mmCIF file of C-alpha atoms and ligand atoms in Angstrom:
data_model
loop_
_atom_site.group_PDB
_atom_site.id
_atom_site.type_symbol
_atom_site.label_atom_id
_atom_site.label_comp_id
_atom_site.label_asym_id
_atom_site.label_seq_id
_atom_site.Cartn_x
_atom_site.Cartn_y
_atom_site.Cartn_z
ATOM 1 C CA MET G 1064 28.426 12.031 18.530
ATOM 2 C CA SER G 1065 30.562 14.822 17.040
ATOM 3 C CA VAL G 1066 33.973 15.608 18.488
ATOM 4 C CA PRO G 1067 34.280 19.132 19.982
ATOM 5 C CA VAL G 1068 37.111 21.396 18.889
ATOM 6 C CA GLU G 1069 39.772 22.561 21.375
ATOM 7 C CA ARG G 1070 38.911 25.965 22.740
ATOM 8 C CA THR G 1071 42.361 27.476 23.331
ATOM 9 C CA LYS G 1072 43.619 29.416 20.331
ATOM 10 C CA SER G 1073 47.206 29.433 19.061
ATOM 11 C CA GLY G 1074 49.071 30.506 15.923
ATOM 12 C CA PHE G 1075 47.849 27.363 14.151
ATOM 13 C CA HIS G 1076 44.362 28.827 14.061
ATOM 14 C CA GLN G 1077 45.427 31.679 11.835
ATOM 15 C CA ARG G 1078 46.047 29.304 8.928
ATOM 16 C CA ARG G 1079 44.488 26.365 7.126
ATOM 17 C CA TRP G 1080 46.085 22.923 7.067
ATOM 18 C CA VAL G 1081 45.917 19.857 4.867
ATOM 19 C CA ALA G 1082 46.432 16.245 5.943
ATOM 20 C CA LEU G 1083 47.007 13.449 3.429
ATOM 21 C CA SER G 1084 45.575 10.234 4.810
ATOM 22 C CA GLY G 1085 44.803 6.596 4.272
ATOM 23 C CA GLY G 1086 42.557 4.738 6.695
ATOM 24 C CA VAL G 1087 43.123 3.741 10.302
ATOM 25 C CA GLY G 1088 46.611 5.222 10.976
ATOM 26 C CA GLY G 1089 45.872 8.428 9.106
ATOM 27 C CA ALA G 1090 42.523 8.901 10.801
ATOM 28 C CA LYS G 1091 44.155 8.743 14.251
ATOM 29 C CA LEU G 1092 46.346 11.781 13.548
ATOM 30 C CA SER G 1093 43.539 13.499 11.613
ATOM 31 C CA LEU G 1094 41.416 13.301 14.746
ATOM 32 C CA GLY G 1095 44.144 15.028 16.775
ATOM 33 C CA LEU G 1096 44.491 17.693 14.090
ATOM 34 C CA ALA G 1097 40.714 18.145 13.913
ATOM 35 C CA ARG G 1098 40.524 18.699 17.662
ATOM 36 C CA ILE G 1099 42.987 21.571 17.347
ATOM 37 C CA LEU G 1100 41.958 23.024 13.996
ATOM 38 C CA GLY G 1101 38.230 22.346 13.506
ATOM 39 C CA ASP G 1102 37.113 23.739 10.152
ATOM 40 C CA ARG G 1103 40.677 24.877 9.342
ATOM 41 C CA LEU G 1104 41.576 21.262 8.529
ATOM 42 C CA THR G 1105 41.077 19.509 5.207
ATOM 43 C CA VAL G 1106 41.788 15.777 5.109
ATOM 44 C CA ILE G 1107 42.444 14.476 1.599
ATOM 45 C CA VAL G 1108 41.788 10.739 1.672
ATOM 46 C CA ASN G 1109 42.927 7.785 -0.432
ATOM 47 C CA THR G 1110 40.267 6.151 -2.602
ATOM 48 C CA GLY G 1111 42.526 3.526 -4.194
ATOM 49 C CA ASP G 1112 41.007 1.008 -1.739
ATOM 50 C CA ASP G 1113 37.481 1.661 -3.046
ATOM 51 C CA PHE G 1114 35.675 -1.225 -4.677
ATOM 52 C CA GLU G 1115 32.286 -2.498 -5.706
ATOM 53 C CA HIS G 1116 30.974 -5.277 -3.468
ATOM 54 C CA LEU G 1117 27.487 -6.802 -3.375
ATOM 55 C CA GLY G 1118 26.451 -4.073 -5.800
ATOM 56 C CA LEU G 1119 27.606 -1.334 -3.421
ATOM 57 C CA HIS G 1120 30.297 1.337 -3.727
ATOM 58 C CA ILE G 1121 32.551 0.828 -0.692
ATOM 59 C CA SER G 1122 34.978 3.636 0.157
ATOM 60 C CA PRO G 1123 36.797 2.266 3.230
ATOM 61 C CA ASP G 1124 39.378 4.974 3.944
ATOM 62 C CA VAL G 1125 36.919 7.810 3.464
ATOM 63 C CA ASP G 1126 34.482 6.074 5.821
ATOM 64 C CA THR G 1127 37.228 5.447 8.369
ATOM 65 C CA ALA G 1128 38.065 9.175 8.311
ATOM 66 C CA ILE G 1129 34.408 10.201 8.640
ATOM 67 C CA TYR G 1130 33.558 7.710 11.400
ATOM 68 C CA THR G 1131 36.728 8.608 13.321
ATOM 69 C CA LEU G 1132 36.158 12.366 13.158
ATOM 70 C CA ALA G 1133 32.489 11.864 14.056
ATOM 71 C CA GLY G 1134 33.410 9.764 17.107
ATOM 72 C CA LEU G 1135 31.528 6.818 15.623
ATOM 73 C CA VAL G 1136 34.403 4.493 14.716
ATOM 74 C CA ASN G 1137 34.780 1.007 16.161
ATOM 75 C CA PRO G 1138 37.671 1.456 18.618
ATOM 76 C CA GLU G 1139 38.731 -2.213 18.390
ATOM 77 C CA THR G 1140 39.164 -2.404 14.615
ATOM 78 C CA GLY G 1141 39.726 1.282 13.749
ATOM 79 C CA TRP G 1142 37.298 0.829 10.800
ATOM 80 C CA GLY G 1143 33.526 0.361 10.698
ATOM 81 C CA ARG G 1144 31.157 1.679 13.345
ATOM 82 C CA ARG G 1145 31.084 1.188 17.098
ATOM 83 C CA ASP G 1146 28.149 -0.728 18.655
ATOM 84 C CA GLU G 1147 27.562 -2.416 15.307
ATOM 85 C CA THR G 1148 25.132 -5.286 14.683
ATOM 86 C CA TRP G 1149 25.551 -7.947 11.989
ATOM 87 C CA THR G 1150 22.092 -9.160 10.908
ATOM 88 C CA PHE G 1151 22.773 -8.292 7.255
ATOM 89 C CA MET G 1152 25.971 -10.380 7.213
ATOM 90 C CA SER G 1153 24.188 -13.333 8.846
ATOM 91 C CA ALA G 1154 21.480 -13.142 6.201
ATOM 92 C CA ILE G 1155 24.080 -13.067 3.416
ATOM 93 C CA ALA G 1156 25.847 -16.079 4.978
ATOM 94 C CA GLN G 1157 22.568 -17.995 5.227
ATOM 95 C CA LEU G 1158 22.061 -17.473 1.499
ATOM 96 C CA GLY G 1159 25.611 -18.622 0.676
ATOM 97 C CA GLY G 1160 26.822 -15.143 -0.291
ATOM 98 C CA PRO G 1161 30.337 -13.741 0.239
ATOM 99 C CA THR G 1162 31.178 -13.027 3.872
ATOM 100 C CA TRP G 1163 34.902 -12.257 3.670
ATOM 101 C CA PHE G 1164 34.250 -8.515 3.694
ATOM 102 C CA LYS G 1165 32.184 -7.644 6.758
ATOM 103 C CA LEU G 1166 29.513 -4.992 6.369
ATOM 104 C CA GLY G 1167 27.768 -4.086 9.618
ATOM 105 C CA ASP G 1168 24.119 -3.067 9.645
ATOM 106 C CA ALA G 1169 24.688 0.627 10.458
ATOM 107 C CA ASP G 1170 27.709 0.842 8.151
ATOM 108 C CA LEU G 1171 25.531 -0.629 5.407
ATOM 109 C CA GLY G 1172 23.419 2.534 5.503
ATOM 110 C CA MET G 1173 26.464 4.533 4.376
ATOM 111 C CA HIS G 1174 27.197 2.190 1.451
ATOM 112 C CA VAL G 1175 23.580 1.948 0.272
ATOM 113 C CA GLU G 1176 22.986 5.706 0.420
ATOM 114 C CA ARG G 1177 26.340 6.523 -1.224
ATOM 115 C CA THR G 1178 25.768 3.994 -4.023
ATOM 116 C CA HIS G 1179 22.292 5.346 -4.666
ATOM 117 C CA ARG G 1180 23.503 8.969 -4.752
ATOM 118 C CA LEU G 1181 26.504 8.187 -6.976
ATOM 119 C CA ARG G 1182 24.168 6.407 -9.414
ATOM 120 C CA ALA G 1183 21.923 9.476 -9.387
ATOM 121 C CA GLY G 1184 24.913 11.551 -10.532
ATOM 122 C CA GLU G 1185 26.229 13.021 -7.253
ATOM 123 C CA SER G 1186 30.014 13.092 -6.888
ATOM 124 C CA LEU G 1187 31.826 11.205 -4.130
ATOM 125 C CA THR G 1188 33.192 14.592 -2.993
ATOM 126 C CA ALA G 1189 29.678 16.038 -2.637
ATOM 127 C CA PHE G 1190 28.460 12.940 -0.829
ATOM 128 C CA CYS G 1191 31.368 13.156 1.655
ATOM 129 C CA ALA G 1192 30.750 16.845 2.301
ATOM 130 C CA ASP G 1193 27.101 16.131 3.013
ATOM 131 C CA ALA G 1194 27.926 13.151 5.254
ATOM 132 C CA CYS G 1195 30.419 15.294 7.217
ATOM 133 C CA ARG G 1196 27.797 17.989 7.725
ATOM 134 C CA ARG G 1197 25.201 15.474 8.862
ATOM 135 C CA PHE G 1198 27.659 13.832 11.289
ATOM 136 C CA GLY G 1199 28.636 17.239 12.720
ATOM 137 C CA ILE G 1200 32.252 17.129 11.483
ATOM 138 C CA ALA G 1201 33.746 20.619 11.238
ATOM 139 C CA ALA G 1202 36.809 19.537 9.244
ATOM 140 C CA CYS G 1203 36.547 18.923 5.532
ATOM 141 C CA VAL G 1204 37.028 15.279 4.492
ATOM 142 C CA ILE G 1205 37.519 14.963 0.750
ATOM 143 C CA PRO G 1206 38.347 12.001 -1.454
ATOM 144 C CA MET G 1207 41.567 12.382 -3.460
ATOM 145 C CA SER G 1208 39.576 12.316 -6.708
ATOM 146 C CA ASP G 1209 36.119 11.699 -8.093
ATOM 147 C CA ASP G 1210 37.708 9.681 -10.868
ATOM 148 C CA ARG G 1211 38.106 5.936 -10.510
ATOM 149 C CA VAL G 1212 41.517 4.850 -9.164
ATOM 150 C CA ARG G 1213 41.997 1.232 -8.083
ATOM 151 C CA THR G 1214 45.023 -0.143 -6.273
ATOM 152 C CA VAL G 1215 46.145 -3.562 -7.498
ATOM 153 C CA VAL G 1216 48.830 -5.679 -5.885
ATOM 154 C CA ASP G 1217 51.133 -7.935 -7.900
ATOM 155 C CA THR G 1218 51.999 -10.865 -5.652
ATOM 156 C CA ASP G 1219 53.483 -14.360 -5.700
ATOM 157 C CA ARG G 1220 49.863 -15.557 -5.976
ATOM 158 C CA GLY G 1221 49.079 -13.369 -8.960
ATOM 159 C CA THR G 1222 47.575 -9.913 -9.347
ATOM 160 C CA LEU G 1223 44.989 -9.132 -6.708
ATOM 161 C CA ALA G 1224 42.503 -6.293 -6.387
ATOM 162 C CA PHE G 1225 43.347 -4.320 -3.246
ATOM 163 C CA GLN G 1226 40.643 -5.689 -0.941
ATOM 164 C CA GLU G 1227 41.294 -9.235 -2.154
ATOM 165 C CA TYR G 1228 44.929 -8.785 -1.058
ATOM 166 C CA PHE G 1229 44.224 -6.870 2.142
ATOM 167 C CA VAL G 1230 41.077 -8.427 3.595
ATOM 168 C CA ARG G 1231 40.373 -11.714 1.778
ATOM 169 C CA GLU G 1232 44.009 -12.887 1.722
ATOM 170 C CA GLN G 1233 44.909 -11.044 4.967
ATOM 171 C CA CYS G 1234 48.055 -9.521 3.341
ATOM 172 C CA GLN G 1235 49.664 -13.006 3.293
ATOM 173 C CA PRO G 1236 50.844 -13.056 -0.367
ATOM 174 C CA THR G 1237 54.318 -11.688 -1.039
ATOM 175 C CA VAL G 1238 54.118 -8.281 -2.715
ATOM 176 C CA ARG G 1239 56.155 -7.769 -5.899
ATOM 177 C CA SER G 1240 54.759 -4.409 -6.960
ATOM 178 C CA ILE G 1241 51.806 -2.126 -6.402
ATOM 179 C CA ARG G 1242 49.965 -0.267 -9.127
ATOM 180 C CA PHE G 1243 47.227 2.351 -9.179
ATOM 181 C CA HIS G 1244 44.921 1.720 -12.118
ATOM 182 C CA GLY G 1245 43.482 4.923 -13.491
ATOM 183 C CA ALA G 1246 45.707 7.258 -11.441
ATOM 184 C CA GLU G 1247 47.637 8.703 -14.389
ATOM 185 C CA GLY G 1248 44.406 9.925 -16.002
ATOM 186 C CA ALA G 1249 42.635 10.894 -12.754
ATOM 187 C CA ARG G 1250 42.163 14.523 -11.773
ATOM 188 C CA PRO G 1251 42.026 15.951 -8.275
ATOM 189 C CA SER G 1252 38.639 17.499 -7.571
ATOM 190 C CA ALA G 1253 38.237 21.288 -7.377
ATOM 191 C CA PRO G 1254 38.087 21.232 -3.516
ATOM 192 C CA VAL G 1255 41.371 19.255 -3.381
ATOM 193 C CA LEU G 1256 43.101 21.793 -5.605
ATOM 194 C CA ALA G 1257 41.539 24.709 -3.716
ATOM 195 C CA ALA G 1258 42.739 23.341 -0.348
ATOM 196 C CA LEU G 1259 46.299 22.909 -1.646
ATOM 197 C CA ALA G 1260 46.396 26.346 -3.278
ATOM 198 C CA ASP G 1261 44.769 28.203 -0.380
ATOM 199 C CA PRO G 1262 46.747 31.395 0.349
ATOM 200 C CA GLU G 1263 46.084 30.784 4.065
ATOM 201 C CA LEU G 1264 47.625 27.302 3.944
ATOM 202 C CA GLY G 1265 50.114 26.763 6.776
ATOM 203 C CA GLY G 1266 51.414 23.319 5.868
ATOM 204 C CA ILE G 1267 50.710 19.800 4.645
ATOM 205 C CA VAL G 1268 50.959 16.822 6.983
ATOM 206 C CA VAL G 1269 51.443 13.375 5.469
ATOM 207 C CA CYS G 1270 49.811 11.193 8.126
ATOM 208 C CA PRO G 1271 51.524 8.015 9.431
ATOM 209 C CA SER G 1272 49.596 6.019 6.844
ATOM 210 C CA ASN G 1273 51.065 3.165 4.829
ATOM 211 C CA PRO G 1274 53.210 5.030 2.230
ATOM 212 C CA PHE G 1275 52.930 2.242 -0.363
ATOM 213 C CA LEU G 1276 49.228 1.429 -0.084
ATOM 214 C CA SER G 1277 47.656 4.635 1.238
ATOM 215 C CA ILE G 1278 49.758 7.694 0.317
ATOM 216 C CA ASP G 1279 51.281 6.605 -3.006
ATOM 217 C CA PRO G 1280 47.821 6.380 -4.657
ATOM 218 C CA LEU G 1281 47.263 10.074 -3.881
ATOM 219 C CA LEU G 1282 50.694 11.041 -5.160
ATOM 220 C CA ALA G 1283 50.169 8.913 -8.284
ATOM 221 C CA ILE G 1284 47.546 11.414 -9.433
ATOM 222 C CA PRO G 1285 49.719 13.868 -11.357
ATOM 223 C CA GLY G 1286 47.650 16.977 -10.627
ATOM 224 C CA LEU G 1287 47.536 16.206 -6.914
ATOM 225 C CA ARG G 1288 51.248 15.505 -6.590
ATOM 226 C CA ASP G 1289 52.047 18.678 -8.530
ATOM 227 C CA ALA G 1290 49.695 20.746 -6.361
ATOM 228 C CA VAL G 1291 51.457 19.494 -3.202
ATOM 229 C CA LEU G 1292 54.856 20.274 -4.692
ATOM 230 C CA ALA G 1293 53.730 23.695 -5.915
ATOM 231 C CA SER G 1294 51.995 24.638 -2.657
ATOM 232 C CA GLY G 1295 54.955 26.625 -1.333
ATOM 233 C CA VAL G 1296 54.225 25.545 2.261
ATOM 234 C CA PRO G 1297 56.186 23.055 4.385
ATOM 235 C CA VAL G 1298 55.300 19.402 3.843
ATOM 236 C CA ILE G 1299 56.055 16.984 6.667
ATOM 237 C CA ALA G 1300 55.534 13.236 7.010
ATOM 238 C CA VAL G 1301 55.029 11.200 10.175
ATOM 239 C CA THR G 1302 56.548 7.734 10.364
ATOM 240 C CA PRO G 1303 54.191 4.739 10.378
ATOM 241 C CA ILE G 1304 57.135 2.518 11.417
ATOM 242 C CA ILE G 1305 58.254 2.466 15.043
ATOM 243 C CA ALA G 1306 61.270 0.386 16.101
ATOM 244 C CA GLY G 1307 61.215 -1.566 12.847
ATOM 245 C CA ARG G 1308 57.550 -2.517 13.081
ATOM 246 C CA ALA G 1309 54.237 -1.225 11.807
ATOM 247 C CA VAL G 1310 51.827 -0.358 14.612
ATOM 248 C CA LYS G 1311 49.204 -2.252 12.615
ATOM 249 C CA GLY G 1312 49.004 -3.745 9.143
ATOM 250 C CA PRO G 1313 51.486 -4.886 6.522
ATOM 251 C CA ALA G 1314 53.773 -1.835 6.059
ATOM 252 C CA ALA G 1315 56.921 -3.493 7.495
ATOM 253 C CA LYS G 1316 56.222 -6.813 5.729
ATOM 254 C CA ILE G 1317 55.724 -5.023 2.394
ATOM 255 C CA MET G 1318 58.926 -3.034 2.883
ATOM 256 C CA ARG G 1319 60.928 -6.225 3.387
ATOM 257 C CA GLU G 1320 59.257 -7.775 0.351
ATOM 258 C CA LEU G 1321 60.168 -4.731 -1.747
ATOM 259 C CA GLY G 1322 63.782 -4.943 -0.557
ATOM 260 C CA LEU G 1323 63.623 -2.024 1.855
ATOM 261 C CA GLU G 1324 64.765 -1.962 5.470
ATOM 262 C CA PRO G 1325 61.613 -1.424 7.550
ATOM 263 C CA ASP G 1326 62.693 1.694 9.398
ATOM 264 C CA ALA G 1327 62.096 5.431 9.575
ATOM 265 C CA VAL G 1328 65.106 6.117 7.328
ATOM 266 C CA SER G 1329 63.513 4.120 4.483
ATOM 267 C CA ILE G 1330 60.165 5.822 4.988
ATOM 268 C CA SER G 1331 61.759 9.268 4.828
ATOM 269 C CA GLY G 1332 63.701 8.140 1.735
ATOM 270 C CA HIS G 1333 60.431 7.105 0.111
ATOM 271 C CA TYR G 1334 59.216 10.706 0.475
ATOM 272 C CA ARG G 1335 62.516 12.195 -0.698
ATOM 273 C CA GLY G 1336 61.992 15.378 -2.697
ATOM 274 C CA LEU G 1337 58.433 15.753 -1.397
ATOM 275 C CA ILE G 1338 58.920 16.538 2.278
ATOM 276 C CA ASP G 1339 60.626 19.390 4.112
ATOM 277 C CA GLY G 1340 60.587 17.654 7.486
ATOM 278 C CA PHE G 1341 60.133 14.181 8.974
ATOM 279 C CA VAL G 1342 58.682 13.106 12.302
ATOM 280 C CA LEU G 1343 60.202 9.945 13.734
ATOM 281 C CA ASP G 1344 59.516 8.118 16.930
ATOM 282 C CA ALA G 1345 61.528 8.593 20.115
ATOM 283 C CA CYS G 1346 62.192 4.806 19.998
ATOM 284 C CA ASP G 1347 64.225 5.458 16.849
ATOM 285 C CA THR G 1348 66.419 8.205 18.284
ATOM 286 C CA GLY G 1349 69.732 8.153 16.407
ATOM 287 C CA GLN G 1350 68.190 7.517 12.993
ATOM 288 C CA GLU G 1351 67.676 11.250 12.495
ATOM 289 C CA ARG G 1352 71.314 11.502 11.470
ATOM 290 C CA GLN G 1353 70.539 9.427 8.340
ATOM 291 C CA ILE G 1354 67.472 11.431 7.342
ATOM 292 C CA GLY G 1355 68.180 14.118 4.789
ATOM 293 C CA VAL G 1356 65.626 16.677 6.011
ATOM 294 C CA PRO G 1357 65.029 18.366 9.387
ATOM 295 C CA THR G 1358 63.540 15.935 11.891
ATOM 296 C CA LEU G 1359 61.318 16.016 14.930
ATOM 297 C CA VAL G 1360 61.768 13.159 17.405
ATOM 298 C CA VAL G 1361 58.675 12.601 19.564
ATOM 299 C CA ASN G 1362 56.359 9.863 20.760
ATOM 300 C CA THR G 1363 54.314 8.987 17.688
ATOM 301 C CA LEU G 1364 52.336 6.075 19.139
ATOM 302 C CA MET G 1365 48.742 7.278 19.478
ATOM 303 C CA ARG G 1366 46.921 5.167 22.042
ATOM 304 C CA THR G 1367 44.680 7.829 23.568
ATOM 305 C CA LEU G 1368 42.947 10.966 22.339
ATOM 306 C CA ASP G 1369 45.533 13.003 24.254
ATOM 307 C CA ASP G 1370 48.331 11.202 22.351
ATOM 308 C CA LYS G 1371 46.653 12.137 19.066
ATOM 309 C CA ILE G 1372 46.258 15.797 20.031
ATOM 310 C CA GLU G 1373 49.796 15.975 21.387
ATOM 311 C CA LEU G 1374 51.299 14.533 18.195
ATOM 312 C CA ALA G 1375 49.095 16.804 16.080
ATOM 313 C CA ARG G 1376 50.249 19.855 18.020
ATOM 314 C CA ALA G 1377 53.887 18.788 17.679
ATOM 315 C CA CYS G 1378 53.425 18.345 13.908
ATOM 316 C CA LEU G 1379 51.858 21.795 13.494
ATOM 317 C CA GLY G 1380 54.595 23.434 15.576
ATOM 318 C CA PHE G 1381 57.276 21.598 13.579
ATOM 319 C CA CYS G 1382 55.695 22.740 10.304
ATOM 320 C CA GLU G 1383 55.598 26.331 11.513
ATOM 321 C CA ARG G 1384 59.337 26.229 12.216
ATOM 322 C CA LEU G 1385 60.139 24.931 8.714
ATOM 323 C CA VAL G 1386 60.282 26.690 5.397
ATOM 324 C CA ALA G 1387 59.311 25.009 2.162
ATOM 325 C CA ARG G 1388 62.419 24.403 0.126
ATOM 326 C CA PRO G 1389 62.496 26.503 -3.024
ATOM 327 C CA GLY G 1390 62.605 24.390 -6.168
ATOM 328 C CA ARG G 1391 60.867 21.461 -4.436
ATOM 329 C CA ALA G 1392 59.001 20.436 -7.592
ATOM 330 C CA GLN G 1393 62.235 20.231 -9.589
ATOM 331 C CA ALA G 1394 64.048 18.373 -6.779
ATOM 332 C CA HIS G 1395 61.249 15.836 -6.569
ATOM 333 C CA ALA G 1396 61.280 15.257 -10.330
ATOM 334 C CA ARG G 1397 65.062 14.723 -10.192
ATOM 335 C CA ALA G 1398 64.774 12.314 -7.225
ATOM 336 C CA LYS G 1399 62.122 10.249 -9.028
ATOM 337 C CA ALA G 1400 64.093 10.179 -12.273
ATOM 338 C CA GLY G 1401 67.158 8.937 -10.402
ATOM 339 C CA SER G 1402 65.392 6.312 -8.241
HETATM 340 P P1 GDP W 333 44.829 1.664 6.514
HETATM 341 O O1 GDP W 333 44.562 2.314 5.193
HETATM 342 O O2 GDP W 333 43.600 1.376 7.297
HETATM 343 O O3 GDP W 333 45.799 0.532 6.418
HETATM 344 O O4 GDP W 333 45.525 2.789 7.375
HETATM 345 P P2 GDP W 333 46.711 3.799 7.052
HETATM 346 O O5 GDP W 333 47.413 3.465 5.801
HETATM 347 O O6 GDP W 333 46.184 5.182 7.230
HETATM 348 O O7 GDP W 333 47.630 3.508 8.286
HETATM 349 C C1 GDP W 333 48.321 2.310 8.457
HETATM 350 C C2 GDP W 333 49.642 2.632 9.088
HETATM 351 O O8 GDP W 333 49.402 3.415 10.248
HETATM 352 C C3 GDP W 333 50.392 1.411 9.538
HETATM 353 O O9 GDP W 333 51.563 1.300 8.775
HETATM 354 C C4 GDP W 333 50.683 1.694 11.003
HETATM 355 O O10 GDP W 333 52.017 1.373 11.369
HETATM 356 C C5 GDP W 333 50.442 3.162 11.144
HETATM 357 N N1 GDP W 333 49.947 3.516 12.473
HETATM 358 C C6 GDP W 333 48.805 3.105 13.054
HETATM 359 N N2 GDP W 333 48.699 3.629 14.283
HETATM 360 C C7 GDP W 333 49.793 4.396 14.471
HETATM 361 C C8 GDP W 333 50.260 5.188 15.552
HETATM 362 O O11 GDP W 333 49.635 5.290 16.604
HETATM 363 N N3 GDP W 333 51.451 5.833 15.386
HETATM 364 C C9 GDP W 333 52.201 5.715 14.238
HETATM 365 N N4 GDP W 333 53.349 6.367 14.170
HETATM 366 N N5 GDP W 333 51.782 4.972 13.200
HETATM 367 C C10 GDP W 333 50.594 4.329 13.316
HETATM 368 N N1 FO1 W 334 38.897 -4.803 7.077
HETATM 369 C C1 FO1 W 334 39.050 -6.102 7.401
HETATM 370 O O1 FO1 W 334 40.154 -6.511 7.749
HETATM 371 N N2 FO1 W 334 37.993 -6.983 7.318
HETATM 372 C C2 FO1 W 334 36.755 -6.572 6.945
HETATM 373 O O2 FO1 W 334 35.847 -7.393 6.883
HETATM 374 C C3 FO1 W 334 36.569 -5.176 6.637
HETATM 375 C C4 FO1 W 334 35.321 -4.667 6.303
HETATM 376 C C5 FO1 W 334 35.175 -3.293 6.080
HETATM 377 C C6 FO1 W 334 33.920 -2.754 5.808
HETATM 378 C C7 FO1 W 334 33.766 -1.400 5.603
HETATM 379 C C8 FO1 W 334 34.880 -0.559 5.658
HETATM 380 O O3 FO1 W 334 34.729 0.754 5.460
HETATM 381 C C9 FO1 W 334 36.139 -1.068 5.941
HETATM 382 C C10 FO1 W 334 36.298 -2.436 6.154
HETATM 383 N N3 FO1 W 334 37.549 -2.989 6.444
HETATM 384 C C11 FO1 W 334 37.687 -4.317 6.722
HETATM 385 C C12 FO1 W 334 38.717 -2.133 6.505
HETATM 386 C C13 FO1 W 334 39.452 -2.082 5.219
HETATM 387 O O4 FO1 W 334 38.870 -2.303 4.041
HETATM 388 C C14 FO1 W 334 40.926 -1.831 5.216
HETATM 389 O O5 FO1 W 334 41.434 -1.548 6.487
HETATM 390 C C15 FO1 W 334 41.321 -0.709 4.328
HETATM 391 O O6 FO1 W 334 40.844 -0.700 3.030
HETATM 392 C C16 FO1 W 334 42.798 -0.455 4.335
HETATM 393 O O7 FO1 W 334 42.770 0.892 4.462
#
């Protein structure tokens, strides 16, 4: 079931737009953006969560984006497919295999076909483009890189591969630091660079994804970060923290563990030098005074499709009212050097 694009045209439709996204939280806003923009949207997705499991290449955030935009996602979990069956998992359990990472029967098709095509030499980017076409997705969903980047989490229980930390250990260990193996040497793919250098680009929206686990891996790829900074269009970020809490997942817990106050001010500070505007939730009215860039205060909690479209429209309008700060690349370098 593909999701139809909004019919009414506005100024947004004259330009192209990029969203930077992780999994569940990012996909919610991406869906709103896709409903407004259709094929004028490119979603660049984190692949630091990717891993090899049961001989398969699993790419969770990319799949979450694709299933969400295709209208196929499991609405309860936000990942995996709706109306899923679990015969494969039962068979694995019966044989004493690992069951901590749940692969549904229909979802399995994605992993098997992707693994097979990657082994035959196809790129992850090409596979995603083909999957999007087959699922009837007008927007472009592209992985941040075709090179291998793996998020690892240093915790009080040792260094864990990302999915060991997130799914197997349920984010319980205390986080000391987060690293992105391979990011320094990874290159953004040609479609990523083309989307960010598009002369028709209107703006870049950093989705309300987990900044530490989902957005930092993208920005850790030097060529990608530089392309965002050099884009010359407004960059905005949407808060994943509302009233001191994450809507879902470990963002607030990780912030406390890293010595940060879990609030919108800290999130905006994390993106200092990168963003030209910040979207915070109406629950956090008052905090805008402590945020060093122009702010938009709106409802950011996306329960329904209408919420997603409304927030997306607000983000695009906000971006259109902003100008990219000149010298952003230099300011960002200075902020990082000083932090
Ligand atoms: P993951 O990779 O599946 O963990 O997903 P993301 O990193 O893309 O998103 C996780 C973040 O999304 C969490 O920190 C949530 O607080 C945030 N989030 C989820 N739903 C919403 C929402 O409706 N509104 C806002 N503002 N943030 C959300
Ligand atoms: N998340 C879970 O909490 N438990 C699972 O068993 C699980 C399986 C799974 C299978 C395929 C897939 O694409 C995603 C899956 N996720 C699961 C989601 C997941 O890995 C995380 O939410 C992300 O990596 C964080 O973005």
